[in-house]
PDB file of C-alpha atoms in Angstrom:
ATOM      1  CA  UNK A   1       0.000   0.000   0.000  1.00 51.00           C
ATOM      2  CA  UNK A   2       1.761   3.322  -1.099  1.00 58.00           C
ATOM      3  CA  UNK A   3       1.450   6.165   1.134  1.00 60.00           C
ATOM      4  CA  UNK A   4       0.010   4.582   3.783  1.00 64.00           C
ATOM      5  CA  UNK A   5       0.221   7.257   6.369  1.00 65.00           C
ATOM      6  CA  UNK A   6      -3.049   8.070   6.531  1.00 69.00           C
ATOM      7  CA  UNK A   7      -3.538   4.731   7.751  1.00 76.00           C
ATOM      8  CA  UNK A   8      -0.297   4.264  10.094  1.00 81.00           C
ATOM      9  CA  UNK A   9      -0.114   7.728  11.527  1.00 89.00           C
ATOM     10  CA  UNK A  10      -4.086   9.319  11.058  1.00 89.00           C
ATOM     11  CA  UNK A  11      -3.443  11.511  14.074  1.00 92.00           C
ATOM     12  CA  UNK A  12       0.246  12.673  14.027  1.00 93.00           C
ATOM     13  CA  UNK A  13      -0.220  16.022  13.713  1.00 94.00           C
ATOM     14  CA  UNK A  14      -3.698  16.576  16.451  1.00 95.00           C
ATOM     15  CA  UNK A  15      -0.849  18.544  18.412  1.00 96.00           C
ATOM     16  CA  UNK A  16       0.181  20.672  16.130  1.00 97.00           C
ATOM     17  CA  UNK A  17      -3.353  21.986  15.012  1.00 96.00           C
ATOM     18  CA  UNK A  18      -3.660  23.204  19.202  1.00 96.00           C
ATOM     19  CA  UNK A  19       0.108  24.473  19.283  1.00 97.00           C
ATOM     20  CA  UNK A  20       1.243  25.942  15.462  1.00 98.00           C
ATOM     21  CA  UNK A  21      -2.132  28.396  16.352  1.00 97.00           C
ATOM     22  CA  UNK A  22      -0.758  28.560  20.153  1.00 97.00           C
ATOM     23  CA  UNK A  23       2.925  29.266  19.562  1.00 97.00           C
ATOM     24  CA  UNK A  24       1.994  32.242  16.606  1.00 97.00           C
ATOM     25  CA  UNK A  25       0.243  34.310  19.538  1.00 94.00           C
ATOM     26  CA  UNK A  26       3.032  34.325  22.341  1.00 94.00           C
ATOM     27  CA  UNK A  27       5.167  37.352  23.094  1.00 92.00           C
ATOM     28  CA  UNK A  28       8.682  37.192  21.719  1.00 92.00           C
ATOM     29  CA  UNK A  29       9.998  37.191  25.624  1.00 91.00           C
ATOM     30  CA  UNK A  30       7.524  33.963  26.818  1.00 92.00           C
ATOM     31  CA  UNK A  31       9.564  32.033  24.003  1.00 95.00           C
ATOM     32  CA  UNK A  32      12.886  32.684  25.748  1.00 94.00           C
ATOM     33  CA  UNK A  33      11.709  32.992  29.381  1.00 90.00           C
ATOM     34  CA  UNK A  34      13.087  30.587  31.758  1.00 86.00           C
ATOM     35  CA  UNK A  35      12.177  29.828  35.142  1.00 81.00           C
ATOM     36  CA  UNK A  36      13.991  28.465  38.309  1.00 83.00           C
ATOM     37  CA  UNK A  37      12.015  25.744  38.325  1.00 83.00           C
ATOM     38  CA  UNK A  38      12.261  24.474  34.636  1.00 84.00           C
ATOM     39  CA  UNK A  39      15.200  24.246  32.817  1.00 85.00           C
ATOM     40  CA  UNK A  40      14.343  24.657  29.153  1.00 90.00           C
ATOM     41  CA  UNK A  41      12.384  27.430  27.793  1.00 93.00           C
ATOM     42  CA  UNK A  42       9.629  27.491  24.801  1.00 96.00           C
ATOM     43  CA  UNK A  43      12.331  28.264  21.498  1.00 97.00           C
ATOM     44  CA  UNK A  44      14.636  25.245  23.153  1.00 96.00           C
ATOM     45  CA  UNK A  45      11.543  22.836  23.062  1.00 97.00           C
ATOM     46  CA  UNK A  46      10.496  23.561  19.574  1.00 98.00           C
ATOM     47  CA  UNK A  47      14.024  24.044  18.027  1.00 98.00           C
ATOM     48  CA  UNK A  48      15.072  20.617  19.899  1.00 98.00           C
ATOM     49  CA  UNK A  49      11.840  18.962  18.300  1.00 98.00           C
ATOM     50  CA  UNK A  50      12.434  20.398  14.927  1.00 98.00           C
ATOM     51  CA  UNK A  51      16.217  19.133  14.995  1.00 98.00           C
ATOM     52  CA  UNK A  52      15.325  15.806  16.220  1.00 98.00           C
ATOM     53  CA  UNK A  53      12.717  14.877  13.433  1.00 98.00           C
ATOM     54  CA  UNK A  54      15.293  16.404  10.825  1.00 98.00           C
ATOM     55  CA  UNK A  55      18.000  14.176  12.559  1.00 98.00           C
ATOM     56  CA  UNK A  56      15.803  10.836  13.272  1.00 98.00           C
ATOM     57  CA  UNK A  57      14.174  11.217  10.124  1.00 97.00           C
ATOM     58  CA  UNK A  58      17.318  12.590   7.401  1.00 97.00           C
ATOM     59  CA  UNK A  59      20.392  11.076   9.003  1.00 97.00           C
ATOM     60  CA  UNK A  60      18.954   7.783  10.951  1.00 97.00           C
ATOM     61  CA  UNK A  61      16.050   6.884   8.950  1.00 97.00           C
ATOM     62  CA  UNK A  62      16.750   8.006   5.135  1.00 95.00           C
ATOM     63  CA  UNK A  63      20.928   8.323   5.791  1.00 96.00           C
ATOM     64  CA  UNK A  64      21.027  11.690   4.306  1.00 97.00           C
ATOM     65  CA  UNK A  65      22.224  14.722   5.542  1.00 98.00           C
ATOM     66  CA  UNK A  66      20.035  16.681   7.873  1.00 98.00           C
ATOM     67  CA  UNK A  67      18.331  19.787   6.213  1.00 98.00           C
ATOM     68  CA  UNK A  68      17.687  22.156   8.647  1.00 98.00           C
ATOM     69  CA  UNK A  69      19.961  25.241  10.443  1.00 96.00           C
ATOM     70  CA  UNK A  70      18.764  26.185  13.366  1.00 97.00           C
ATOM     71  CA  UNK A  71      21.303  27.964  16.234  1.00 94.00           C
ATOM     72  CA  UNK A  72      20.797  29.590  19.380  1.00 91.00           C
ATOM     73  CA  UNK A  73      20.035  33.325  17.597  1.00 94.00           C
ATOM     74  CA  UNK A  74      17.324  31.881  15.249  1.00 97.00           C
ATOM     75  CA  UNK A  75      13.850  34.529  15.759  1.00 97.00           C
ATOM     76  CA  UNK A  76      10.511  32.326  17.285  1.00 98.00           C
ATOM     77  CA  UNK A  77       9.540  33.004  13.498  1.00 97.00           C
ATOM     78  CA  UNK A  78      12.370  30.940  12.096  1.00 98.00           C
ATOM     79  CA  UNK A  79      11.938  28.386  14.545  1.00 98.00           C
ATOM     80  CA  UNK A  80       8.414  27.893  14.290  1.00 98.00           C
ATOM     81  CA  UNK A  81       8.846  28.254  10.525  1.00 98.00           C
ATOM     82  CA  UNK A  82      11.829  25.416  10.777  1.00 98.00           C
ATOM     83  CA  UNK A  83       8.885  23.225  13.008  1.00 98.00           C
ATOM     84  CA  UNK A  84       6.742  23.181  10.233  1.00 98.00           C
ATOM     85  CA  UNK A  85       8.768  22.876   7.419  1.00 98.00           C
ATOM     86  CA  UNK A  86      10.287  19.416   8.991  1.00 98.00           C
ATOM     87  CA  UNK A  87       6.962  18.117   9.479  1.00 97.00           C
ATOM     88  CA  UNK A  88       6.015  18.987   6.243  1.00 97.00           C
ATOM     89  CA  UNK A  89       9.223  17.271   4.566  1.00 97.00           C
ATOM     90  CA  UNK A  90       8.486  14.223   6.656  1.00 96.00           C
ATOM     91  CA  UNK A  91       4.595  13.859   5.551  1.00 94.00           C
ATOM     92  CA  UNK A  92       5.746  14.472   1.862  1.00 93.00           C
ATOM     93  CA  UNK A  93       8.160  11.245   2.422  1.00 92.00           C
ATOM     94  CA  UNK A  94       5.517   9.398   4.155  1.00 89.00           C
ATOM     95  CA  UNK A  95       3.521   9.727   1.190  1.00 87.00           C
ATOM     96  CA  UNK A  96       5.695   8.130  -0.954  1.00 89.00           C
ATOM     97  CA  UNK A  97       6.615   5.191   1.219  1.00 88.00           C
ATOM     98  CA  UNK A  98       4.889   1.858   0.919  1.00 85.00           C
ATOM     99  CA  UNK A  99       4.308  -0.869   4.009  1.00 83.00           C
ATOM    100  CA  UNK A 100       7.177  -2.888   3.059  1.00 87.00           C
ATOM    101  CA  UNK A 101       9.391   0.080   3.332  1.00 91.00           C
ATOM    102  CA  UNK A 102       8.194   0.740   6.910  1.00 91.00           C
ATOM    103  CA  UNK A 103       9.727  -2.160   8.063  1.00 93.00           C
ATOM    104  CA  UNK A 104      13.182  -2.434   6.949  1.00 95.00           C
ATOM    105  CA  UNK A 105      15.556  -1.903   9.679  1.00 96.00           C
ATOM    106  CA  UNK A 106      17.263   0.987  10.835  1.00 97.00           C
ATOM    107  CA  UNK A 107      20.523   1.361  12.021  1.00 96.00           C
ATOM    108  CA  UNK A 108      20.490   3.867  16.079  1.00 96.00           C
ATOM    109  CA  UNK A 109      23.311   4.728  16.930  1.00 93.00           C
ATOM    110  CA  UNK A 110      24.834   3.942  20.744  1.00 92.00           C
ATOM    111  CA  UNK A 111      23.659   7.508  22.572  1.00 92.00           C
ATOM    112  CA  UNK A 112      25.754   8.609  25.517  1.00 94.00           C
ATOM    113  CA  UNK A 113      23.121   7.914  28.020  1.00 96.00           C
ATOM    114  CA  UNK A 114      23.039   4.594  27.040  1.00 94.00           C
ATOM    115  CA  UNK A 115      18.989   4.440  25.414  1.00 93.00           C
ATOM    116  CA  UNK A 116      18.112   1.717  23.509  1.00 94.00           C
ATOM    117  CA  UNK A 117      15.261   1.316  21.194  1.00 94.00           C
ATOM    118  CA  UNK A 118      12.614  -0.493  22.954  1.00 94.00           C
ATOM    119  CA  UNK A 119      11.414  -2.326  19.918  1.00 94.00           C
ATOM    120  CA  UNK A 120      13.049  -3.215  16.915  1.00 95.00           C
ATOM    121  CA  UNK A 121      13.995  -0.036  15.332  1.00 97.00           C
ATOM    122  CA  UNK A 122      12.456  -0.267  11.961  1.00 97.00           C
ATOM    123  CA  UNK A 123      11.356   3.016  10.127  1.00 95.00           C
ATOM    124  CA  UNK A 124       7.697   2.298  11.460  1.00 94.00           C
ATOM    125  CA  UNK A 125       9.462   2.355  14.654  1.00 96.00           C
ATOM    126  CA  UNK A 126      11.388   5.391  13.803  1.00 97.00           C
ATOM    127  CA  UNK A 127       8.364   7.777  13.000  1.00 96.00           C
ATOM    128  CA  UNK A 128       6.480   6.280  15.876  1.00 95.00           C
ATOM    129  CA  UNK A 129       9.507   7.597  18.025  1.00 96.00           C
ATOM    130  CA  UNK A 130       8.794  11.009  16.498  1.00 97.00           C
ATOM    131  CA  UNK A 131       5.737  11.757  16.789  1.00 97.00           C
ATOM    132  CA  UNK A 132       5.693  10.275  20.775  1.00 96.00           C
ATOM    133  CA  UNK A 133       9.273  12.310  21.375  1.00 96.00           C
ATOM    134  CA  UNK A 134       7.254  15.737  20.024  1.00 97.00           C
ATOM    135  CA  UNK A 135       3.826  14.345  22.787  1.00 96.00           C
ATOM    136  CA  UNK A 136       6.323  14.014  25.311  1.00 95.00           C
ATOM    137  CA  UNK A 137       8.318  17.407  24.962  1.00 95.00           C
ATOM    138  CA  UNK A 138       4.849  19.065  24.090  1.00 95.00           C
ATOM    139  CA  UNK A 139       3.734  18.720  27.488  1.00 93.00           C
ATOM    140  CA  UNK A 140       6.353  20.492  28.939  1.00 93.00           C
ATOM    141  CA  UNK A 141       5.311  23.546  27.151  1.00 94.00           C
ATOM    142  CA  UNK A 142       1.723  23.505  29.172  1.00 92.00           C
ATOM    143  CA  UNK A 143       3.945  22.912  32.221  1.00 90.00           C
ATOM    144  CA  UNK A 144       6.234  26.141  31.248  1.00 90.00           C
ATOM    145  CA  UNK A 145       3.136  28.287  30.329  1.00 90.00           C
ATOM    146  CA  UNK A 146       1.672  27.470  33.794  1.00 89.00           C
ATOM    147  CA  UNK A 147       4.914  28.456  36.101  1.00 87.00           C
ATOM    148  CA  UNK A 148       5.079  31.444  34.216  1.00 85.00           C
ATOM    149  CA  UNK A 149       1.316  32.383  34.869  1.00 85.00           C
ATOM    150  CA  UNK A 150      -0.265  32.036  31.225  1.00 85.00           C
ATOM    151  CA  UNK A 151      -2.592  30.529  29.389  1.00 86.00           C
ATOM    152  CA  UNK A 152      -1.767  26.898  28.918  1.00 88.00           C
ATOM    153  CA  UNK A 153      -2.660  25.242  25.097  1.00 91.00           C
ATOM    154  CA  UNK A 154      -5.891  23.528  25.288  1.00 89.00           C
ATOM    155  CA  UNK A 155      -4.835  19.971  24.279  1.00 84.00           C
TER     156      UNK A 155
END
């Protein structure tokens, strides 16, 4: 079955219709702000989601080079831009995979920490580990919001 994400992944990007509309509206300063009790701020969240997917899905998944450029003095508009166009990228590839594809092995690499895949890392396994890595870190943005006394994203 070609293109089959539809069927694989129907609800991969539910998040992003609550945050894309979420993160356009916040002050330049709520993107950067920090607090004492949270290490990582809004613009590190997105930007480490953005460079993940490029990474897990370029480098790991496809072995090509990654295709993004983010650094610490990119604008909330060029990292929200660079969230998009990744996700974009990666549904356009989706679209031309078929089911046989999705489960040819991929090769992690051994991370520092010492993670392992769980599962067999296949490329089904791979863009499952996206879209649950961007759930996960997605949270802590409606954590963030509420030490710093705004409105939270209504997941």
């Amino acid at each position: 079955m070609k293109g089959c994400i539809d069927v694989l992944f129907p609800y991969r990007n539910d998040l992003r219709k609550t945050l894309i509309p979420y993160l356009s509206t916040l002050d330049e300063t709520f993107w950067f702000k920090t607090s004492e009790f949270y290490p990582n701020n809004v613009a590190w969240i997105i930007s480490h989601l953005s460079s993940s997917e490029d990474y897990w899905v370029n480098e790991i998944g496809l072995k090509n080079p990654c295709i993004l450029n983010l650094h610490d003095d990119c604008s909330p508009k060029e990292i929200l831009d660079s969230y998009i166009q990744i996700r974009n990228y990666t549904d356009d590839i989706l679209h031309t995979l078929d089911e046989s594809q999705l489960n040819e092995i991929v090769e992690v690499p051994k991370f520092s920490d010492g993670w392992t895949p769980p599962s067999v890392p296949t490329l089904n396994w791979l863009f499952h580990h996206v879209y649950s890595h961007e759930a996960y870190h997605i949270g802590q943005i409606s954590v963030i919001a509420h030490l710093s006394g705004l409105p939270k994203p209504l997941f």
